[in-house]
Coordinates of N, CA and C in Angstrom, one line a residue:
X20 N 17.1 2.8 10.9 CA 15.7 2.8 11.9 C 14.3 1.9 10.4
X21 N 14.2 1.0 11.1 CA 12.8 0.7 10.4 C 11.7 1.2 10.9
X22 N 10.8 1.4 9.5 CA 10.1 2.6 9.6 C 7.8 1.8 9.9
X23 N 8.7 1.4 8.3 CA 7.2 0.6 8.1 C 7.4 -1.1 8.1
X24 N 7.0 -2.3 8.4 CA 7.1 -3.3 8.0 C 5.5 -3.6 7.3
X25 N 5.3 -4.3 6.7 CA 4.4 -4.8 5.2 C 4.5 -5.9 5.5
X26 N 3.0 -6.9 5.6 CA 3.7 -8.5 5.4 C 2.2 -8.6 4.8
X27 N 1.9 -9.8 4.3 CA 0.5 -10.4 3.5 C 0.6 -10.4 2.4
X28 N 1.9 -9.9 1.7 CA 1.6 -10.5 0.1 C 2.4 -12.2 0.4
X29 N 1.6 -12.6 -1.2 CA 1.3 -14.1 -1.0 C 0.7 -14.3 -3.0
X30 N 0.9 -15.5 -3.3 CA 1.2 -16.2 -4.6 C -0.6 -15.8 -4.5
X31 N -1.0 -15.6 -4.9 CA -1.9 -16.1 -5.5 C -3.1 -16.2 -7.1
X32 N -3.9 -16.8 -7.5 CA -4.5 -16.9 -8.7 C -5.2 -15.8 -9.3
X33 N -5.3 -16.2 -10.4 CA -6.7 -14.2 -11.2 C -8.1 -14.4 -10.1
X34 N -8.4 -13.6 -10.0 CA -9.7 -13.5 -9.4 C -9.3 -13.2 -7.8
X35 N -8.2 -13.7 -7.6 CA -7.7 -13.8 -5.8 C -8.4 -12.2 -5.4
X36 N -7.9 -12.8 -3.2 CA -8.3 -11.7 -3.0 C -6.6 -11.2 -1.8
X37 N -5.9 -10.6 -1.4 CA -5.6 -10.4 -0.3 C -5.5 -9.1 0.8
X38 N -5.7 -9.0 1.6 CA -4.7 -7.7 2.5 C -3.9 -7.8 2.6
X39 N -3.4 -7.0 2.5 CA -1.6 -6.9 3.2 C -2.1 -5.7 4.7
X40 N -0.5 -6.0 5.6 CA -0.7 -4.6 6.4 C 0.4 -4.0 6.5
X41 N 0.1 -2.8 6.7 CA 1.6 -2.4 7.2 C 1.8 -1.9 8.5
X42 N 2.3 -2.0 9.7 CA 2.9 -2.0 11.1 C 4.1 -0.6 10.1
X43 N 3.8 0.7 10.7 CA 4.4 2.4 11.5 C 4.5 2.1 12.6
X44 N 6.8 2.0 12.7 CA 7.3 1.6 13.7 C 7.3 3.3 14.2
X45 N 6.9 4.6 13.9 CA 7.2 6.1 13.9 C 6.3 6.7 14.0
X46 N 6.4 7.4 14.8 CA 5.3 8.8 14.5 C 5.3 9.2 13.8
X47 N 4.3 9.7 12.6 CA 4.3 11.1 12.2 C 2.7 11.0 11.9
X48 N 3.3 12.8 11.6 CA 1.7 13.8 12.7 C 0.6 13.1 11.7
X49 N -0.2 13.5 11.9 CA -1.6 13.1 11.9 C -1.8 14.1 10.9
X50 N -1.8 14.5 10.1 CA -1.8 15.5 9.2 C -1.5 14.7 7.9
X51 N -0.1 13.9 8.2 CA -0.5 13.5 6.6 C -0.9 12.4 6.1
X52 N -0.7 12.1 4.4 CA -1.8 11.2 4.0 C -0.9 10.1 4.3
X53 N -1.1 9.1 4.1 CA -0.6 7.5 4.0 C -0.8 6.8 3.4
X54 N -0.5 6.2 2.7 CA -0.4 5.6 1.5 C 0.2 4.4 0.8
X55 N -0.2 3.3 -0.1 CA -0.1 2.1 -0.3 C 0.7 2.7 -2.2
X56 N 1.8 1.6 -2.3 CA 2.5 2.1 -3.8 C 2.9 0.8 -3.7
X57 N 3.4 0.1 -5.2 CA 3.8 -0.8 -5.7 C 5.1 -0.8 -6.9
X58 N 6.2 -1.7 -7.0 CA 6.6 -1.3 -7.7 C 7.4 -2.8 -9.0
X59 N 6.9 -2.3 -10.0 CA 7.0 -4.3 -10.6 C 8.3 -4.1 -11.7
X60 N 8.6 -5.4 -12.0 CA 10.3 -4.9 -12.4 C 9.8 -3.9 -13.0
X61 N 11.2 -3.4 -13.7 CA 11.0 -2.4 -15.2 C 10.5 -1.8 -14.9
X62 N 9.3 -1.1 -14.2 CA 8.8 -0.5 -13.8 C 8.9 0.8 -12.4
X63 N 8.6 2.0 -13.0 CA 8.7 2.4 -11.4 C 7.7 2.8 -10.7
X64 N 8.6 2.9 -8.9 CA 7.4 2.7 -8.5 C 6.1 4.1 -8.2
X65 N 4.5 2.9 -8.5 CA 4.1 3.9 -8.3 C 2.9 3.9 -7.1
X66 N 2.1 5.4 -7.4 CA 0.9 5.5 -5.5 C -0.7 4.7 -6.2
X67 N -0.6 4.1 -5.5 CA -1.7 2.8 -5.1 C -3.0 3.4 -4.8
X68 N -3.4 3.5 -3.8 CA -3.6 4.0 -3.0 C -3.7 4.7 -1.4
X69 N -4.6 6.1 -1.2 CA -4.4 7.4 -0.3 C -5.2 7.3 0.7
X70 N -5.3 7.4 1.8 CA -6.0 7.1 2.5 C -5.2 9.3 4.0
X71 N -6.0 9.9 3.2 CA -6.5 11.1 4.2 C -6.5 11.4 5.4
X72 N -6.5 12.0 6.9 CA -6.7 12.7 7.5 C -7.7 12.6 7.7
X73 N -8.6 12.7 7.1 CA -10.2 13.3 7.3 C -11.2 12.0 6.1
X74 N -10.0 10.4 7.0 CA -10.3 9.0 5.9 C -11.2 10.0 4.4
X75 N -10.5 11.1 3.8 CA -10.9 10.4 2.3 C -9.9 9.4 1.8
X76 N -10.0 8.6 0.9 CA -10.1 7.5 0.1 C -9.5 8.2 -1.1
X77 N -8.1 7.6 -2.1 CA -7.6 7.5 -3.2 C -7.7 6.9 -3.6
X78 N -8.1 6.6 -5.3 CA -7.3 5.2 -5.7 C -6.6 5.8 -6.9
X79 N -4.8 4.7 -8.1 CA -4.8 5.0 -8.9 C -6.4 4.4 -10.0
X80 N -6.5 4.8 -10.9 CA -7.7 4.2 -11.8 C -6.9 2.9 -12.0
X81 N -5.9 2.0 -12.4 CA -6.1 0.4 -12.4 C -6.6 -0.3 -11.4
X82 N -7.0 0.1 -10.3 CA -6.8 -0.6 -9.0 C -8.4 -0.2 -8.6
X83 N -9.1 1.5 -9.0 CA -10.4 1.5 -8.3 C -11.6 0.3 -8.9
X84 N -12.1 0.4 -7.6 CA -13.1 -1.0 -7.6 C -12.6 -2.1 -6.9
X85 N -11.5 -1.6 -6.4 CA -11.2 -3.6 -6.7 C -10.1 -3.1 -5.2
X86 N -9.7 -3.0 -4.8 CA -8.6 -2.6 -3.9 C -9.6 -1.4 -2.2
X87 N -9.6 -1.5 -2.0 CA -9.7 -0.5 -0.4 C -9.2 -0.6 0.1
X88 N -8.1 1.5 1.0 CA -7.2 1.4 1.9 C -8.3 1.6 3.2
X89 N -7.8 1.4 4.2 CA -8.6 1.4 5.8 C -7.1 1.9 6.3
X90 N -7.7 2.0 7.8 CA -6.8 2.0 9.2 C -7.4 1.7 10.3
X91 N -6.0 0.7 10.8 CA -6.9 1.4 12.3 C -6.8 2.2 13.7
X92 N -7.3 1.8 14.5 CA -8.9 3.2 15.4 C -7.5 3.9 15.7
X93 N -5.8 2.9 15.4 CA -4.9 3.5 16.4 C -4.4 4.8 15.2
X94 N -4.6 4.2 14.4 CA -3.2 4.9 13.2 C -2.2 3.8 12.8
X95 N -1.9 3.0 13.7 CA -0.5 1.7 13.7 C 0.0 1.4 12.9
X96 N -1.9 1.0 11.5 CA -1.9 0.1 11.0 C -2.7 0.7 9.7
X97 N -2.1 0.7 8.6 CA -2.4 0.6 7.2 C -2.6 -0.8 6.7
X98 N -4.1 -0.4 5.9 CA -4.4 -2.0 5.6 C -4.6 -1.6 4.5
X99 N -5.1 -2.4 2.7 CA -4.7 -2.4 1.4 C -5.3 -3.9 1.3
X100 N -7.0 -3.7 0.6 CA -7.7 -4.7 0.7 C -7.5 -5.1 -1.0
X101 N -6.3 -6.3 -1.1 CA -7.2 -6.5 -3.0 C -7.9 -7.6 -3.1
X102 N -9.5 -7.3 -4.2 CA -10.0 -8.1 -4.7 C -10.4 -7.9 -6.0
X103 N -10.7 -9.3 -6.2 CA -10.7 -9.1 -8.1 C -9.3 -9.4 -8.8
X104 N -7.7 -9.8 -8.2 CA -6.5 -9.8 -8.6 C -6.2 -9.8 -9.7
X105 N -5.2 -9.1 -10.3 CA -5.1 -9.4 -12.1 C -3.6 -9.3 -12.0
X106 N -3.4 -10.2 -13.4 CA -1.8 -11.0 -12.9 C -0.9 -9.6 -13.4
X107 N -1.4 -8.0 -13.6 CA -0.6 -7.0 -13.6 C -0.4 -6.2 -12.5
X108 N -1.5 -6.8 -11.1 CA -1.1 -6.2 -10.1 C 0.1 -7.1 -9.4
X109 N 0.7 -7.7 -10.0 CA 1.7 -8.1 -9.4 C 3.0 -7.9 -9.0
X110 N 3.5 -7.6 -8.4 CA 4.6 -6.1 -7.5 C 5.4 -6.9 -6.7
X111 N 6.1 -6.0 -5.8 CA 6.3 -5.6 -4.2 C 5.4 -4.2 -4.2
X112 N 5.0 -3.1 -2.9 CA 3.6 -3.8 -2.9 C 4.9 -3.2 -1.2
X113 N 4.6 -1.3 -1.0 CA 5.3 -0.4 -0.2 C 4.0 0.3 0.6
X114 N 3.8 0.6 1.4 CA 3.9 1.8 2.4 C 4.5 3.4 2.6
X115 N 4.2 4.2 3.5 CA 4.4 4.9 3.1 C 3.6 6.8 3.5
X116 N 4.5 8.3 4.0 CA 3.0 8.8 3.9 C 2.9 9.4 1.7
X117 N 1.9 10.2 1.8 CA 1.8 10.7 0.4 C 2.3 12.2 0.4
X118 N 2.5 13.1 -0.1 CA 3.7 12.1 -0.7 C 4.9 11.8 0.1
X119 N 5.6 10.8 -0.4 CA 6.7 9.8 0.6 C 7.2 10.8 1.3
X120 N 8.2 11.0 2.4 CA 8.8 11.6 2.8 C 10.1 10.7 3.9
X121 N 10.1 9.2 4.2 CA 10.2 8.2 4.8 C 10.7 7.9 3.6
X122 N 11.8 6.4 4.0 CA 12.5 5.4 3.8 C 11.5 4.5 3.9
X123 N 11.8 4.1 2.4 CA 11.4 3.0 2.6 C 11.8 1.1 3.3
X124 N 10.0 1.1 3.0 CA 10.2 -0.3 3.6 C 11.0 -1.3 2.8
X125 N 10.6 -2.5 3.2 CA 11.2 -4.1 2.5 C 10.1 -3.9 1.6
X126 N 9.1 -4.1 2.2 CA 8.0 -4.2 1.6 C 8.1 -5.8 0.7
X127 N 5.9 -6.0 1.0 CA 5.8 -7.5 0.7 C 5.2 -7.7 -0.9
X128 N 5.9 -9.2 -1.5 CA 5.8 -9.2 -2.7 C 4.1 -9.9 -2.3
X129 N 3.5 -9.5 -3.9 CA 2.5 -9.4 -4.7 C 2.6 -10.4 -5.8
X130 N 2.2 -12.3 -5.5 CA 2.4 -12.4 -6.9 C 0.6 -12.7 -7.4
X131 N 0.2 -12.8 -8.5 CA -0.9 -13.0 -9.3 C -0.8 -14.0 -10.0
X132 N -1.5 -15.3 -10.3 CA -0.7 -16.5 -11.3 C -1.5 -17.7 -11.7
X133 N -1.9 -18.2 -12.2 CA -2.6 -19.3 -12.8 C -1.0 -20.4 -12.1

């Protein structure tokens, strides 16, 4: 059963911007945090950004000040606005709860390269 559908990834030049979307296809308790993760080749999946039920936002040090997590009013979609992209942001990006509790979606590929 598909639970999350991520989209919006693309090839972008350093310094560019992208906005990722995650459509949530299942009922997730409102008490759960939602998050974006990423995984690049030869690295473990890492937590990038989290949004709590109270709309508190938390970020990995590597993206703080450049990325912004948000969600729709219906809470059925979670977004990740990514600005000032760097080559080291290249990865497949996924959404899930934090801590993750559900199967991973297919993710969306972000490639930052000139």
